[in-house]
Tab-separated table of C-alpha atoms in Angstrom:
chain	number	residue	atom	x	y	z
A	1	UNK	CA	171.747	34.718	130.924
A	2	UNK	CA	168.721	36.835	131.572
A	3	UNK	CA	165.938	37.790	129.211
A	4	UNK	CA	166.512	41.361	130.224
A	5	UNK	CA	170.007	43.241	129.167
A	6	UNK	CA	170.785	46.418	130.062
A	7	UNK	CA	171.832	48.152	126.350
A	8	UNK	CA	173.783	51.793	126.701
A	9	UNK	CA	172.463	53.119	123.197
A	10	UNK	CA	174.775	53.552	120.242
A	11	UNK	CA	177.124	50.771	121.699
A	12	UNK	CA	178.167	47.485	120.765
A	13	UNK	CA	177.860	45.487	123.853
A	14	UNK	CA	175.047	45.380	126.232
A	15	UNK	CA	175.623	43.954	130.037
A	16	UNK	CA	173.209	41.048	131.895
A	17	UNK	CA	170.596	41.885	133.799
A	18	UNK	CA	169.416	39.602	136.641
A	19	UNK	CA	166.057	39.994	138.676
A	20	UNK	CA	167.147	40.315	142.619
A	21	UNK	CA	164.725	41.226	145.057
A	22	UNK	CA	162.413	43.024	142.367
A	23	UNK	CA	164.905	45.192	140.927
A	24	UNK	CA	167.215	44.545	137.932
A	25	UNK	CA	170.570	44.912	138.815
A	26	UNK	CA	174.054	44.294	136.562
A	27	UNK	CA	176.564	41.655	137.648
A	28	UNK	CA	177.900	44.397	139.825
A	29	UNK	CA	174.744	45.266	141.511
A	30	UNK	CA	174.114	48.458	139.769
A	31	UNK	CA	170.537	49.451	138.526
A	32	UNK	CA	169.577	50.935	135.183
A	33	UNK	CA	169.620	54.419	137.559
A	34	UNK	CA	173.198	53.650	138.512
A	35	UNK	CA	174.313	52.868	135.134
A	36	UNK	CA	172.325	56.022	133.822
A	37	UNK	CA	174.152	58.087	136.205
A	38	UNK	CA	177.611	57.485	134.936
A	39	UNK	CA	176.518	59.349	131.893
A	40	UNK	CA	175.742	57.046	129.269
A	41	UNK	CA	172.176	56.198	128.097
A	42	UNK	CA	171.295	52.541	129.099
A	43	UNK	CA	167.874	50.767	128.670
A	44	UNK	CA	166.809	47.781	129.634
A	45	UNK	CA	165.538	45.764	126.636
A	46	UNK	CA	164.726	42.154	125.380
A	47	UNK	CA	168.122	40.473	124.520
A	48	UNK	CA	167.490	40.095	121.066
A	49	UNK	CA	166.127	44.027	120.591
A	50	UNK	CA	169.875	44.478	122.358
A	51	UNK	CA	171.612	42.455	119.370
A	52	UNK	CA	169.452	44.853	116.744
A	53	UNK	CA	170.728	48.375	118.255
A	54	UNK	CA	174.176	46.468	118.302
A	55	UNK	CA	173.806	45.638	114.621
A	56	UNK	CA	172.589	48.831	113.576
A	57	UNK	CA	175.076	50.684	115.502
A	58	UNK	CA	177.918	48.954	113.545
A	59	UNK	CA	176.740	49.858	110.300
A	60	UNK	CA	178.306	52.103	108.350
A	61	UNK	CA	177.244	53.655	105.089
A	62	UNK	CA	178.548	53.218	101.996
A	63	UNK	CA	181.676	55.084	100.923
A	64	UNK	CA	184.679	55.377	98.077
A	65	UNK	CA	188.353	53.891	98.524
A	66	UNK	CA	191.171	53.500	96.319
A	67	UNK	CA	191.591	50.457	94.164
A	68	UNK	CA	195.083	49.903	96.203
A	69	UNK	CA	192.697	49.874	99.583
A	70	UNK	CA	190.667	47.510	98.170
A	71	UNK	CA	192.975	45.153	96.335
A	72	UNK	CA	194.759	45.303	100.037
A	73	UNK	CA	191.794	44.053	102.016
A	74	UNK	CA	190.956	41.441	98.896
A	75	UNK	CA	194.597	39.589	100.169
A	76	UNK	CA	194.680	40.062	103.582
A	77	UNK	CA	192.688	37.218	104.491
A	78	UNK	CA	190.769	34.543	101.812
A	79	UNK	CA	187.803	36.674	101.174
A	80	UNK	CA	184.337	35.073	102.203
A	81	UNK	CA	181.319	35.771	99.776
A	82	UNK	CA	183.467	36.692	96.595
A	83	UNK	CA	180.696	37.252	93.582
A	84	UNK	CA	182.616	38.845	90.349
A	85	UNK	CA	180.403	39.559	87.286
A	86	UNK	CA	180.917	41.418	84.231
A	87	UNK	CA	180.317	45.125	85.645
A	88	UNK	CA	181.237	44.353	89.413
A	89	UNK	CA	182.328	41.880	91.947
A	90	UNK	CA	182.186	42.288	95.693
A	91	UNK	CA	183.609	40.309	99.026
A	92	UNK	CA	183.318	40.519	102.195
A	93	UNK	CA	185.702	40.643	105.041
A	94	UNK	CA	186.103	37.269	107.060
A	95	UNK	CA	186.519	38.606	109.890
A	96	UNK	CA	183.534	40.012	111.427
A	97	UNK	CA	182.977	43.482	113.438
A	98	UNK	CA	180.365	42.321	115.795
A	99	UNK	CA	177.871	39.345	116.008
A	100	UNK	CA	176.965	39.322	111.796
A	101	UNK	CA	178.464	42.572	110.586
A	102	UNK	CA	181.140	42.615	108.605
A	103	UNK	CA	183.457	44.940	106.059
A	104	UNK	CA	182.346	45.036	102.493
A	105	UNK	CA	184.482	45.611	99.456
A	106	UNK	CA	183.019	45.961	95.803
A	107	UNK	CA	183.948	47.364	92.754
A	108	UNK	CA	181.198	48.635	90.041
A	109	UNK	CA	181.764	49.867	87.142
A	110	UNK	CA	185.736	50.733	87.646
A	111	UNK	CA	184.991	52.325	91.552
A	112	UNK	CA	185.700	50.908	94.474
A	113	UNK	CA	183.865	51.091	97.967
A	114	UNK	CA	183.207	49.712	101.527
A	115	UNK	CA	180.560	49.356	103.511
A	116	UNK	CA	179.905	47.659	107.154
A	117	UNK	CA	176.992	45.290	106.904
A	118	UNK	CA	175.431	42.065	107.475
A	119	UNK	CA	177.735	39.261	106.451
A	120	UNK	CA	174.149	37.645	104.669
A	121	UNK	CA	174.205	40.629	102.337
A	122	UNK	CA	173.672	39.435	98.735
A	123	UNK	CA	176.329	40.727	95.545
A	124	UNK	CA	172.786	42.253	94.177
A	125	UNK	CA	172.159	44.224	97.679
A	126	UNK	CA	175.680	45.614	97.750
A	127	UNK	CA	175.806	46.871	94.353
A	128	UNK	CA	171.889	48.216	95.164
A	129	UNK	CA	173.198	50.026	98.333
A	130	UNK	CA	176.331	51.306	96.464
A	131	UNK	CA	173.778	52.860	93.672
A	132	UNK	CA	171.308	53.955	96.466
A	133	UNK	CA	173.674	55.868	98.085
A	134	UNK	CA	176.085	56.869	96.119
A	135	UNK	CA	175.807	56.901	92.102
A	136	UNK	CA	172.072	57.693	91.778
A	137	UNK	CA	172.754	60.512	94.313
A	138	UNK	CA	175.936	61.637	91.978
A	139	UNK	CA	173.650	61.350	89.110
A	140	UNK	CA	171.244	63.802	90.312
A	141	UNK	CA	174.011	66.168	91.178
A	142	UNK	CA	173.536	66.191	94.758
């Protein structure tokens, strides 16, 4: 594998690039003009700037569910990072969307929401994204 990867922004793959006669080229011989042409947006980029849009592209924010949605997801598979405390408890999905992102379940305080995140996410930075972005915003009446 190259250094070099061709990345069409907002996706969650990127394609090898490979050096050939002083052009980059795909594995099908197409150049970063080629590719462009076909309508999408690629760049060339460093491999591991590739694996950051990818992450950031699978993100999602946080949002509400159901407690039936959640106590689904909590038995569909042994959940992987399960932290339960007095006030809240969190797990993550085992399964993972791309490379280290992952679904995230969490109750606090008697609600119940998902996010898509890194799998390293900590029970304290779920429940601080889940007040971020949702109850301090609530609170404020926005």
């Amino acid at each position: 594998m190259s250094e070099l990867v061709f990345y069409p922004k907002g996706a969650f793959h990127y394609e090898d690039a490979y050096l050939n006669d002083g052009v980059y080229t795909n594995g099908w011989g197409q150049t970063l003009e080629a590719l462009n042409a076909r309508g999408c947006e690629y760049v060339l980029i460093p491999l591991d700037e590739a694996r950051e849009c990818i992450g950031a592209a699978a993100r999602q924010p946080v949002r509400e569910i159901t407690e039936a949605e959640f106590t689904e997801k909590l038995y569909v598979l042994p959940p992987m990072g399960w932290h339960a405390g007095v006030h809240s408890q969190s797990f993550k999905f085992r399964e993972m969307t791309c490379l280290d992102i992952t679904d995230i379940y969490a109750e606090v305080d008697g609600r119940f929401f998902t996010l898509t995140d890194k799998s390293s996410l900590s029970h304290e930075q779920i429940v601080s994204r889940i007040t971020e972005e949702v109850l301090k915003p609530e609170a404020r009446g926005q």
